[in-house]
Structure formats: structure tokens, C-alpha cells
Coordinates of C-alpha atoms in Angstrom, one line a residue:
M1 CA 24.0 -1.8 7.8
T2 CA 22.1 1.5 8.2
T3 CA 18.4 1.9 7.5
L4 CA 19.1 4.2 4.6
T5 CA 21.5 1.6 3.1
V6 CA 18.8 -1.1 3.3
A7 CA 16.3 1.3 1.7
N8 CA 18.7 2.0 -1.1
D9 CA 19.0 -1.7 -1.9
V10 CA 15.2 -2.1 -1.8
V11 CA 14.7 0.8 -4.2
K12 CA 17.4 -0.5 -6.7
R13 CA 15.9 -4.0 -6.6
Y14 CA 12.4 -3.0 -7.2
F15 CA 12.9 -0.3 -9.8
D16 CA 14.8 -2.6 -12.1
N17 CA 13.6 -0.9 -15.4
A18 CA 13.2 2.7 -16.5
A19 CA 12.6 5.0 -19.4
I20 CA 14.6 8.1 -20.1
I21 CA 12.9 10.8 -22.2
D22 CA 15.0 13.9 -23.0
D23 CA 15.4 16.1 -26.1
Q24 CA 19.2 16.3 -25.4
L25 CA 19.8 12.5 -25.1
Y26 CA 22.9 11.7 -27.1
L27 CA 24.5 8.3 -26.7
L28 CA 27.7 7.0 -28.0
N29 CA 25.8 3.9 -29.0
P30 CA 23.0 4.2 -31.5
V31 CA 19.6 5.2 -30.1
Q32 CA 16.3 4.6 -31.8
E33 CA 14.4 7.6 -33.2
L34 CA 10.8 8.0 -34.1
P35 CA 10.2 7.4 -37.8
T36 CA 8.1 9.7 -40.0
F37 CA 4.5 8.6 -40.3
S38 CA 1.9 9.7 -42.8
D39 CA -1.7 10.2 -41.8
S40 CA -2.7 6.9 -43.3
D41 CA 0.1 5.1 -41.4
L42 CA -1.2 6.5 -38.1
Q43 CA -4.6 4.8 -38.6
D44 CA -3.4 1.5 -37.1
I45 CA 0.0 1.2 -35.4
P46 CA 0.4 -2.1 -33.5
D47 CA 1.4 -2.0 -29.9
D48 CA 4.5 -4.0 -30.7
V49 CA 6.1 -1.5 -33.1
D50 CA 9.1 -3.2 -34.7
L51 CA 12.6 -1.8 -34.2
L52 CA 12.8 1.6 -35.8
N53 CA 15.1 2.7 -38.6
G54 CA 17.5 5.6 -38.2
V55 CA 19.9 6.3 -35.4
A56 CA 20.8 9.4 -33.4
E57 CA 23.8 11.6 -33.9
S58 CA 26.9 10.6 -32.0
A59 CA 27.7 12.6 -28.9
A60 CA 29.0 15.9 -29.9
G61 CA 32.5 16.7 -28.8
D62 CA 31.6 20.1 -27.6
A63 CA 28.5 19.1 -25.7
D64 CA 28.4 20.6 -22.3
S65 CA 27.9 18.7 -19.0
I66 CA 24.1 19.4 -19.1
I67 CA 23.7 17.8 -22.5
N68 CA 25.8 14.8 -21.4
Q69 CA 23.8 14.4 -18.2
S70 CA 21.1 12.2 -19.7
S71 CA 23.7 10.0 -21.4
Y72 CA 25.5 9.7 -18.1
L73 CA 22.3 8.8 -16.4
F74 CA 21.7 6.0 -18.9
E75 CA 25.2 4.6 -18.3
E76 CA 24.9 4.7 -14.5
L77 CA 21.5 3.0 -14.5
S78 CA 23.0 0.2 -16.7
K79 CA 25.8 -0.2 -14.2
E80 CA 23.3 -0.7 -11.4
G81 CA 21.6 -3.4 -13.4
I82 CA 18.6 -1.2 -14.2
V83 CA 17.3 -1.9 -17.8
A84 CA 16.8 1.6 -19.3
F85 CA 14.9 2.5 -22.5
P86 CA 16.4 5.8 -23.9
Y87 CA 14.3 8.0 -26.1
R88 CA 15.4 11.3 -27.5
Y89 CA 12.4 13.7 -27.8
Q90 CA 12.2 15.1 -31.3
N91 CA 11.0 18.0 -33.4
T92 CA 7.8 16.2 -34.5
S93 CA 4.2 16.0 -33.3
D94 CA 3.8 15.6 -29.6
D95 CA 0.7 13.5 -30.1
D96 CA 2.6 11.1 -32.4
Q97 CA 5.4 10.7 -30.0
L98 CA 3.1 10.2 -27.0
R99 CA 1.3 7.5 -29.0
Y100 CA 4.6 5.8 -29.7
L101 CA 5.7 6.0 -26.1
T102 CA 2.5 4.7 -24.6
P103 CA 3.4 1.0 -24.7
I104 CA 6.7 1.8 -23.1
L105 CA 5.1 3.9 -20.3
K106 CA 2.7 1.0 -19.5
N107 CA 5.5 -1.3 -18.6
V108 CA 8.3 0.7 -17.0
K109 CA 8.5 1.2 -13.2
M110 CA 10.6 4.4 -13.3
L111 CA 10.4 7.4 -15.6
F112 CA 13.2 9.9 -15.9
L113 CA 11.6 12.9 -17.7
D114 CA 13.2 16.1 -18.9
W115 CA 10.9 19.0 -18.0
N116 CA 11.5 21.3 -21.0
L117 CA 11.0 19.0 -23.9
E118 CA 9.9 22.0 -25.9
E119 CA 13.6 22.8 -26.5
A120 CA 13.5 20.0 -29.1
G121 CA 12.3 22.7 -31.5
G122 CA 9.0 23.5 -33.2
H123 CA 7.2 23.9 -29.8
S124 CA 7.8 27.6 -29.1
I125 CA 4.2 28.3 -28.6
D126 CA 3.9 25.8 -25.8
E127 CA 4.8 26.6 -22.2
P128 CA 7.8 24.6 -20.9
G129 CA 6.5 21.4 -19.3
T130 CA 3.5 21.0 -21.5
A131 CA 4.8 17.9 -23.3
A132 CA 6.3 16.5 -20.0
L133 CA 3.0 16.8 -18.2
S134 CA 1.2 15.0 -21.1
I135 CA 3.7 12.1 -20.8
L136 CA 3.4 12.1 -17.0
N137 CA -0.4 11.9 -17.2
R138 CA -0.2 9.0 -19.7
Y139 CA 2.3 7.3 -17.4
V140 CA -0.1 7.4 -14.4
E141 CA -3.1 6.1 -16.4
N142 CA -2.0 2.5 -16.1
A143 CA -1.9 1.7 -12.4
S144 CA 0.3 -1.4 -12.7
G145 CA 2.2 -1.5 -9.4
L146 CA 4.1 1.3 -7.8
K147 CA 5.7 3.8 -10.3
C148 CA 8.2 6.6 -9.8
A149 CA 8.7 9.7 -11.9
V150 CA 11.8 11.8 -11.7
I151 CA 11.4 15.2 -13.3
Y152 CA 14.8 16.7 -13.9
T153 CA 15.2 20.2 -15.0
Q154 CA 17.5 23.3 -15.3
A155 CA 14.5 25.5 -14.4
N156 CA 13.5 26.7 -10.9
N157 CA 12.3 23.7 -8.9
E158 CA 9.7 25.7 -7.0
E159 CA 8.1 26.9 -10.3
V160 CA 8.0 23.4 -11.7
L161 CA 6.4 22.1 -8.5
E162 CA 3.8 24.8 -8.6
R163 CA 2.9 23.8 -12.1
I164 CA 2.7 20.1 -11.2
A165 CA 0.7 20.8 -8.1
K166 CA -2.3 21.8 -10.3
Q167 CA -2.7 18.1 -11.2
Y168 CA -0.8 16.2 -8.5
H169 CA -0.8 16.2 -4.7
V170 CA 2.4 17.7 -3.2
L171 CA 3.5 15.6 -0.2
D172 CA 6.7 17.4 0.7
K173 CA 7.5 20.8 -0.7
E174 CA 11.0 20.8 0.8
N175 CA 12.0 17.7 -1.2
Y176 CA 9.7 18.5 -4.2
F177 CA 7.9 15.2 -3.6
F178 CA 4.5 14.7 -5.2
Q179 CA 2.1 11.8 -5.9
E180 CA -1.0 10.9 -7.8
K181 CA -4.0 13.0 -6.6
K182 CA -6.8 11.0 -5.0
E183 CA -10.0 11.8 -3.2
T184 CA -8.3 11.3 0.2
D185 CA -4.7 11.1 1.3
I186 CA -5.2 7.6 2.6
E187 CA -6.3 6.1 -0.7
G188 CA -3.7 4.0 -2.5
N189 CA -1.5 5.7 -5.1
S190 CA 0.2 4.1 -8.1
L191 CA 2.7 6.9 -8.7
F192 CA 5.0 9.2 -6.7
G193 CA 7.6 11.5 -8.1
F194 CA 10.4 14.1 -7.4
I195 CA 11.7 17.2 -9.1
V196 CA 15.5 17.3 -9.2
H197 CA 18.1 19.6 -10.9
K198 CA 19.6 18.2 -14.0
R199 CA 23.1 18.2 -12.6
I200 CA 22.2 15.7 -9.9
K201 CA 24.3 12.5 -9.9
P202 CA 22.3 9.4 -10.8
S203 CA 23.5 7.7 -7.5
D204 CA 22.1 10.6 -5.6
I205 CA 18.7 10.1 -7.2
I206 CA 18.3 6.6 -5.7
E207 CA 19.3 7.9 -2.3
K208 CA 16.9 10.8 -2.6
I209 CA 14.1 8.3 -3.4
S210 CA 15.0 6.2 -0.4
T211 CA 15.2 9.1 2.0
V212 CA 11.8 10.5 1.1
L213 CA 10.1 7.1 1.1
L214 CA 11.5 6.4 4.5
K215 CA 10.1 9.7 5.7
D216 CA 6.7 9.6 4.0
K217 CA 6.0 6.1 2.6
C218 CA 7.9 3.5 4.7
I219 CA 5.1 0.9 4.2
S220 CA 5.6 1.2 0.4
L221 CA 9.3 0.3 0.9
H222 CA 8.3 -2.9 2.7
L223 CA 5.8 -3.8 -0.1
M224 CA 8.5 -3.2 -2.7
D225 CA 10.8 -5.5 -0.8
S226 CA 8.0 -8.1 -0.5
V227 CA 7.3 -7.9 -4.3
Y228 CA 11.0 -8.5 -5.0
R229 CA 11.3 -11.5 -2.7
L230 CA 8.0 -13.0 -3.9
G231 CA 9.2 -12.5 -7.5
T232 CA 12.3 -14.6 -6.8
N233 CA 10.1 -17.2 -5.2
V234 CA 7.8 -17.2 -8.3
A235 CA 10.8 -17.8 -10.5
K236 CA 11.9 -20.8 -8.4
V237 CA 8.4 -22.3 -8.3
M238 CA 8.0 -21.8 -12.1
N239 CA 11.2 -23.8 -12.6
K240 CA 9.9 -26.6 -10.4
F241 CA 6.5 -26.7 -12.1
N242 CA 8.0 -26.7 -15.6
A243 CA 8.0 -30.5 -15.5
P244 CA 5.9 -33.3 -17.2
F245 CA 3.1 -34.0 -14.7
E246 CA 0.0 -33.5 -17.0
Q247 CA -1.2 -37.1 -16.6
V248 CA -1.2 -36.9 -12.8
L249 CA -2.8 -33.4 -13.0
F250 CA -5.7 -34.6 -15.1
T251 CA -6.1 -37.6 -12.7
Q252 CA -6.4 -35.1 -9.9
V253 CA -9.0 -33.0 -11.8
L254 CA -11.1 -36.1 -12.6
S255 CA -11.0 -37.6 -9.2
S256 CA -11.8 -34.3 -7.5
G257 CA -14.6 -33.4 -9.8
I258 CA -13.1 -30.0 -10.7
A259 CA -15.2 -28.3 -13.3
H260 CA -13.5 -27.1 -16.5
K261 CA -14.0 -23.4 -15.6
E262 CA -12.5 -24.0 -12.1
I263 CA -9.2 -25.4 -13.4
P264 CA -7.4 -22.0 -13.7
E265 CA -8.4 -21.2 -10.1
F266 CA -7.1 -24.6 -8.9
L267 CA -3.8 -23.9 -10.7
D268 CA -3.6 -20.4 -9.3
N269 CA -4.1 -21.6 -5.7
T270 CA -1.6 -24.4 -6.2
L271 CA 1.0 -21.9 -7.5
L272 CA 0.4 -19.3 -4.9
S273 CA 0.5 -21.7 -2.0
S274 CA 3.9 -23.0 -3.4
V275 CA 5.2 -19.4 -3.8
L276 CA 4.3 -18.5 -0.2
A277 CA 5.8 -21.7 1.1
E278 CA 9.1 -21.3 -0.8
Q279 CA 12.0 -20.3 1.4
S280 CA 13.6 -17.1 0.2
N281 CA 17.4 -16.6 0.3
N282 CA 16.9 -12.8 0.6
E283 CA 16.8 -11.4 4.1
P284 CA 13.6 -9.3 4.3
A285 CA 14.0 -5.6 4.9
N286 CA 12.6 -4.3 8.2
L287 CA 12.6 -0.5 8.0
L288 CA 9.4 0.4 9.9
F289 CA 10.9 1.0 13.3
G290 CA 14.0 2.8 11.9
A291 CA 11.9 5.3 10.0
K292 CA 9.5 5.8 12.9
R293 CA 12.5 6.4 15.4
E294 CA 13.8 9.2 13.2
K295 CA 10.4 10.8 13.1
I296 CA 10.1 10.7 16.9
R297 CA 13.6 12.1 17.3
Q298 CA 12.9 15.1 15.1
C299 CA 9.4 15.6 16.7
L300 CA 10.8 15.7 20.3
A301 CA 13.7 17.9 19.2
S302 CA 11.4 20.5 17.7
Q303 CA 8.9 20.9 20.6
V304 CA 8.7 20.1 24.3
V305 CA 6.0 17.6 25.3
T306 CA 3.7 19.1 28.0
D307 CA 1.1 17.5 30.2
K308 CA -1.6 19.6 28.4
E309 CA -0.6 18.0 25.1
I310 CA -0.7 14.5 26.6
T311 CA -4.1 15.1 28.1
E312 CA -5.5 16.4 24.7
F313 CA -3.9 13.5 22.9
G314 CA -5.5 11.1 25.4
G315 CA -8.9 12.6 24.7
I316 CA -8.6 11.3 21.1
V317 CA -6.8 8.0 21.6
K318 CA -7.6 5.9 24.7
V319 CA -4.3 6.3 26.5
K320 CA -4.1 6.2 30.3
V321 CA -2.5 9.6 30.3
Q322 CA -2.2 9.8 34.1
H323 CA 0.7 7.4 33.8
L324 CA 2.5 9.8 31.5
N325 CA 1.9 13.1 33.2
G326 CA 5.2 14.7 34.4
L327 CA 7.3 12.1 32.5
F328 CA 8.6 14.5 29.9
A329 CA 9.5 17.1 32.5
N330 CA 11.9 14.6 34.0
P331 CA 15.5 15.5 32.9
R332 CA 16.8 12.0 33.5
F333 CA 14.1 10.4 31.5
L334 CA 14.5 12.9 28.6
S335 CA 18.3 12.3 28.6
L336 CA 17.8 8.6 28.4
L337 CA 15.1 8.9 25.7
T338 CA 17.3 11.2 23.6
G339 CA 20.2 8.7 23.9
I340 CA 18.0 5.8 22.8
L341 CA 16.7 7.7 19.8
D342 CA 20.2 8.8 18.7
N343 CA 21.5 5.2 18.9
P344 CA 21.6 3.7 15.4
N345 CA 22.0 0.2 16.9
I346 CA 18.4 0.3 18.3
L347 CA 16.7 -1.4 15.4
S348 CA 13.5 -2.8 16.8
V349 CA 10.5 -2.1 19.1
E350 CA 11.8 -4.8 21.5
Q351 CA 15.2 -3.1 21.9
F352 CA 13.5 0.3 22.2
S353 CA 11.2 -1.0 24.9
S354 CA 14.0 -2.7 26.8
E355 CA 16.0 0.5 26.8
L356 CA 13.1 2.6 28.0
L357 CA 12.6 0.2 30.9
Q358 CA 16.0 1.2 32.2
S359 CA 14.4 4.4 33.4
P360 CA 13.0 4.3 36.9
S361 CA 10.0 6.4 35.6
V362 CA 9.0 3.6 33.1
S363 CA 7.5 0.3 34.1
E364 CA 5.5 -2.5 32.5
K365 CA 2.5 -0.5 33.8
N366 CA 2.9 2.5 31.6
L367 CA 5.2 1.2 28.8
N368 CA 2.5 0.4 26.2
E369 CA 0.9 3.8 26.7
L370 CA 4.3 5.5 26.4
L371 CA 5.1 3.6 23.1
L372 CA 1.7 4.4 21.6
F373 CA 2.1 8.1 22.5
L374 CA 5.6 8.3 21.0
F375 CA 4.7 6.5 17.8
L376 CA 1.6 8.6 17.1
L377 CA 2.9 12.0 18.3
P378 CA 4.6 13.0 15.1
D379 CA 1.5 12.7 13.0
Y380 CA -0.7 14.1 15.8
R381 CA 1.3 17.3 15.9
I382 CA 1.0 17.9 12.1
A383 CA -2.8 18.5 12.4
P384 CA -4.3 17.9 15.9
D385 CA -7.8 19.0 14.9
K386 CA -7.8 16.5 12.0
F387 CA -6.1 13.7 13.7
K388 CA -9.3 11.9 14.8
D389 CA -10.8 12.0 11.3
Q390 CA -7.4 10.7 9.9
I391 CA -7.4 7.8 12.4
Q392 CA -11.0 6.9 11.5
T393 CA -10.3 6.9 7.8
Q394 CA -7.1 4.8 8.3
I395 CA -9.0 2.3 10.4
Y396 CA -11.6 2.1 7.7
Y397 CA -9.1 1.4 4.9
L398 CA -6.9 -0.9 7.1
T399 CA -9.9 -3.0 8.1
K400 CA -11.2 -3.2 4.5
L401 CA -7.7 -4.1 3.1
F402 CA -6.8 -6.7 5.7
K403 CA -10.1 -8.5 6.3
Y404 CA -12.4 -8.0 3.4
A405 CA -12.4 -9.2 -0.3
E406 CA -14.0 -7.6 -3.3
S407 CA -17.4 -8.9 -4.4
T408 CA -20.6 -7.6 -6.0
G409 CA -22.9 -9.7 -3.8
E410 CA -24.4 -11.4 -6.9
K411 CA -23.4 -14.8 -5.5
V412 CA -23.9 -15.8 -1.8
L413 CA -20.4 -16.4 -0.5
T414 CA -19.0 -17.9 2.7
G415 CA -18.2 -14.9 4.9
S416 CA -20.6 -12.5 3.2
I417 CA -22.4 -10.0 5.5
W418 CA -25.9 -8.9 4.9
R419 CA -28.0 -6.2 6.6
K420 CA -31.8 -6.4 7.1
K421 CA -33.5 -3.9 4.9
G422 CA -34.6 -0.9 7.0
D423 CA -33.0 -2.4 10.1
D424 CA -29.7 -2.6 12.0
R425 CA -29.7 -6.4 12.2
Y426 CA -27.0 -8.3 10.3
I427 CA -26.3 -11.9 9.3
L428 CA -23.0 -13.6 8.5
C429 CA -22.9 -16.6 6.1
I430 CA -21.1 -19.6 7.7
T431 CA -22.1 -22.1 5.0
P432 CA -18.9 -24.2 4.1
F433 CA -17.0 -23.0 1.0
C434 CA -17.7 -26.1 -0.9
D435 CA -21.5 -25.6 -0.5
T436 CA -21.5 -21.9 -1.5
H437 CA -19.3 -22.8 -4.5
R438 CA -21.9 -25.4 -5.6
P439 CA -25.2 -24.2 -4.0
S440 CA -27.2 -26.9 -5.8
K441 CA -25.7 -29.4 -3.3
V442 CA -27.6 -27.6 -0.5
E443 CA -30.7 -26.6 -2.6
S444 CA -29.4 -22.9 -2.4
I445 CA -30.2 -22.8 1.3
F446 CA -27.5 -21.1 3.3
K447 CA -26.7 -21.0 7.0
F448 CA -26.1 -17.7 8.9
I449 CA -25.4 -16.4 12.4
S450 CA -27.1 -13.2 13.5
G451 CA -25.7 -10.1 14.9
Q452 CA -26.3 -6.4 15.7
K453 CA -24.3 -3.2 15.9
V454 CA -22.7 -2.5 19.2
Q455 CA -24.3 0.7 20.4
D456 CA -22.2 1.5 23.5
V457 CA -18.6 1.4 22.3
S458 CA -17.4 2.9 25.6
S459 CA -18.6 0.1 27.8
T460 CA -16.3 -1.9 29.9
E461 CA -17.8 -5.1 28.5
L462 CA -16.7 -3.9 25.0
Q463 CA -13.0 -4.5 25.9
N464 CA -13.6 -8.3 26.2
H465 CA -15.7 -8.2 23.0
L466 CA -12.8 -6.6 21.1
K467 CA -10.5 -9.3 22.2
N468 CA -13.1 -11.9 21.2
N469 CA -12.6 -13.6 24.5
G470 CA -16.1 -15.0 24.7
D471 CA -16.8 -18.6 23.5
N472 CA -20.3 -17.8 22.1
F473 CA -19.8 -14.7 20.0
V474 CA -17.5 -12.9 17.6
C475 CA -17.0 -9.1 17.2
L476 CA -16.3 -7.8 13.7
S477 CA -15.2 -4.4 12.6
L478 CA -17.3 -3.6 9.5
P479 CA -16.1 -0.8 7.1
I480 CA -18.9 1.5 6.0
D481 CA -18.2 2.8 2.5
A482 CA -20.6 5.8 2.7
D483 CA -18.8 7.7 5.4
K484 CA -15.4 5.9 5.4
K485 CA -15.9 4.8 9.0
V486 CA -16.1 1.5 10.9
E487 CA -19.1 0.0 12.8
L488 CA -18.6 -2.7 15.4
L489 CA -20.9 -5.8 15.1
K490 CA -21.4 -8.6 17.5
F491 CA -22.5 -11.9 16.1
Q492 CA -23.7 -14.7 18.4
Y493 CA -23.1 -18.4 17.6
F494 CA -26.3 -19.5 19.3
K495 CA -28.5 -17.4 16.9
V496 CA -28.5 -19.4 13.8
S497 CA -30.9 -19.3 10.8
S498 CA -31.2 -20.7 7.3
L499 CA -32.4 -18.8 4.3
D500 CA -32.7 -19.7 0.6
E501 CA -31.1 -17.3 -1.9
E502 CA -34.4 -15.8 -3.1
E503 CA -35.6 -15.0 0.5
L504 CA -32.2 -13.7 1.5
K505 CA -32.0 -11.1 -1.4
K506 CA -35.6 -10.1 -0.9
E507 CA -35.2 -9.3 2.8
Y508 CA -31.5 -8.4 3.1
E509 CA -29.0 -6.2 1.3
Y510 CA -25.4 -7.3 0.7
I511 CA -22.7 -5.3 2.6
S512 CA -19.3 -7.1 2.2
V513 CA -17.5 -10.4 2.4
L514 CA -14.7 -11.5 4.7
K515 CA -11.4 -13.0 3.4
K516 CA -11.1 -16.7 3.5
G517 CA -8.6 -16.9 6.3
Y518 CA -10.7 -14.8 8.6
I519 CA -14.1 -16.4 8.0
Q520 CA -12.6 -19.9 8.3
N521 CA -11.5 -19.0 11.9
I522 CA -14.9 -17.8 12.7
I523 CA -16.4 -21.1 11.4
N524 CA -13.8 -23.0 13.5
R525 CA -15.0 -21.0 16.5
Y526 CA -18.6 -21.7 15.7
I527 CA -17.8 -25.4 15.5
A528 CA -15.9 -25.2 18.7
Y529 CA -18.8 -23.6 20.4
Q530 CA -21.1 -26.4 19.2
S531 CA -18.6 -29.0 20.5
R532 CA -17.1 -26.9 23.3
A533 CA -13.6 -27.6 21.9
G534 CA -10.7 -25.1 21.6
V535 CA -9.3 -24.0 18.2
E536 CA -6.3 -22.1 16.9
E537 CA -6.9 -18.3 16.7
M538 CA -4.5 -17.3 14.0
F539 CA -5.6 -14.1 12.3
Y540 CA -8.3 -13.8 14.9
K541 CA -7.5 -11.1 17.3
E542 CA -7.4 -7.4 16.4
T543 CA -5.7 -5.9 19.4
Y544 CA -5.2 -2.6 17.8
R545 CA -8.9 -1.9 18.1
E546 CA -8.7 -1.5 21.9
N547 CA -6.9 1.8 21.5
F548 CA -9.5 3.2 19.1
T549 CA -12.8 2.4 20.7
N550 CA -14.1 5.9 20.3
F551 CA -13.5 5.9 16.6
F552 CA -16.2 3.3 15.9
V553 CA -19.6 4.6 14.8

């Protein structure tokens, strides 16, 4: 099965519902139309509007292929198992129709939107696309998961993209691919979209989505696959939990001393742990390497790699470039590399590495540096002068996403990090979860280990710190929101202090809080230090940091 085929399956599974909005939507089966409202009626329309009266005209016998296209789209989506809501845009108020469509737009994952809804009549004073943009903007307001908008039009795609670009960020002009505009490119987006011609086949739309996502948003494809598989697990767990065990549950609540307000969290944790433990019958998609391989292939085909480029790259990312110099001038190596990249059966980094080692010029000594160079080269070449800033920003967001949880700092939590006011000294709360949850048990006195910012991030000693190889310290990457960069902190297990909540908030300011899995391992390490015993290091090492030491501030 090819990478694109797998991606197509992921897209169809995730985008399992859609809305089609077109002023030329004629179905052989009845379709609901917007009723006529008076001003008084519009004062309070419930979100759950009842089924509407009135049906659309039957498909006209002389309708051309363009008019029939939206009907064909509806039928094809239905064949793929995608539940579609068809709406024929009408010659009535745009505001009234937008108000009616809003509950639908909140819940659909995919939106097929005709660009020139003004053809419905009565909108001659509006520029084509005005109504469509209003609908698109309403669609993106509710950031509930990943959404896709497909703008289909008979107009010139470049002109439509130019109009959309005033409000959205264009990712790929060639494929007319845009996404929700954010402050920075690295921030998460809830919506992406395409512009396609109205004559495109519905099956080609799915493939176009898959192709562009593989190129520009491969991680999103993996998340879509994860959402689908977790959703099937949720359904299984719900079936198992839909059983009479209230008596036992209340016994558990009483014997554990769970407070009334903590019962929902207890049930949430029970459900989530069961969902994650449930075995899925669906093979997970693994598209990351296939997408990256294609990017590398295109990158190397477009421009020769020189020793000068390798040296400049090594000045940004800590790659031992001396091991790579001259490698890309070797015809035998280039021939081998081209063959590997062209081989569709190479589906993993392990296979790729094994094939590279067949070259006499590649050894275990320079393999990791070669892989890192190849994997980062396509993005480096797009904007070499901005690459360092992009890496710094990505490290910031990755660290924050993987390791840190959202919190206001109002409550002292296990894993919370605090900075001394007017100083660069930090403390990390290692009080057990049960005690920070019920601080009265410990008289609101919390235990901390002390740390400081690592000043010399280029030191040899730092490499061991990054691997957390010492038994009396831990190094943490701390995202700094102000400049979207990361500081490196070193906390020492032998520097322990206790502070009450009032004293803590008087002398320190709250910075962030580690996720439960990460702080639990730090606490385990702290306990191990006290008892000199070994512990499991799951989630503990962040080996990627070794390659980006000069990106820490």
C-alpha cells in the first residue's frame, strides 16, 4: 500500500461529515430550504431549528454538468460513507442564512463551499465571494478539531486565492492551499482549505487533500488517524462501561474519600486510562518517513549539495560537518542515495539507515549526522536566514506542548516551576500529588528543589546534563512565553527547601507546570537519589536537545 493510499484512507475516515453550500444545488431527493422569517420571528430562533417546510425543485432535465456537479458531489460523498448536509443558497438575506447555517458550521468537519453564491440572485451589488467569505469566517470561529474548507468555483483560481489571502495565510500557491491566519506559522490552526475548479471529480478532492497534507502537514494526518482510532476505542469502552456497577462505584468513592466535586475527574481518568489501554483493531498509519523521503528526493534533485552549504548548515545545527564534507561529490554515494529515495519499499528510518550503510562512505560514525542533515535540508533551503529562528520557535512550542500543562498558578501544583522575583533562581515543586490536591494535610507547606539557568550552553559538561545522566540533578527545558524561546534549567536534588503558600507567592512568581508523567519521573529520580536506587526513565530523556544546544537562551 502506497503512502498516498494510506493518507487517502486517513482523510476519508476523519472527515466523515460535511456540509455542501451551493446556489445551484439541485437534488433528485427533496432538500430543505430556508423558510421565510418575519422580523419578530428572528428575535429568538433556537439552535435546534426543527425540520423546515418546503422542498427544492427537482433536478432540471436541461441542467448542464456544472449545475449537476454539486448534486454529484453529494451522491459521491454518500457513497464514501461521509454524512453530508446539502444546503441550496437562496435569494434571501445573507445574514438570515448565515444565522441558520451557524449551528451546522459548528459541527461539520468539512465544508464544500461554492465561491459565487451571489448568483442566487438579489446580490448583484456584492462582489463575488462576499457571502462565501462570511460563511468561511463563521466556520473558522469555532475551533473544534481540524476542519477543511473546499472552495469550488468556475472563476479563476488565482483571483480567488488573492481575495482569500487578505484574510487567510497561503501555504502553497501552486495547490491553492490556505489555512487560518495566526501570529506565527508554528501556532496551531483549526482550519485549512483548498480552491478547486467546479468540474473536479469528488474522488480527486480527497486525493488532493491527502497529497497536500503529506507535503505540508504530515503530522496533522497522523493526528487525524489517532483521533479515529481513539474514537473507536471510546466506543468500545462506552459499551463496556454501560453496565450496572453503581453500587460498587459508590463504595469506591466512599472508601477512597473522594470529594463530590472530584467525582467527574475520577470518572474521566478511569475512562481515559481504559481508552488508552484498549487494543485497536485498526493498524495505525505511519506516514512521517514516506512524506519526508519525498521532500528529500525533490530537494536533492533541484540543487546539488556543496561543502559550503554543509558548513553553513553546521553553523546553525550542531552537526559534525567534517564527516559529511565531500560525501555529496561522490558519484557512487549519490547514485546509491538516489536509488534509495526512489524505492517505494523503503518505508522507515531503519530501512533507510540500513540502505545508507551499504555505501563505503557511510559508517556508524557519520550516519546520525547524515540523517539529521538530510531530514532538515528541505526546510533549511526554503529560508536559510530564518532557519535558526524557526527552529527556536519550534523547540519552544514542542517543549510546551509535550511537557507542560495549562495552569494559572493560582494553586500550587506538583511540578509547578517558580522564579525568584528579580532573580534567575528557580524552584520546582516536588510535593506529592495527593498533598498539593489537599494542601490542608500538609498545612499548605510545599517541598521544592532549587535550580538555576545554565549560562554556558556550549560547554562539554552540558552534553551530559542534556542526557540527564547525573544522579543528583535534572535538566529541564523551560519555554519562555515572552520571546518564544527556551531556557535550560538545572535543578539539584540536594538543594531542598520548604515554603508555605503565602511565603511562596510573596517571594516567587509562577512560570509553568510540568505534565504529570514528567514530574512523576523527576520525583522518582529524587527518591532514588535519596535512597541511591535506580528507577525507570520513561519520558525522561530528551535526546533531540543535543542537536540544538545553541538554540537555548
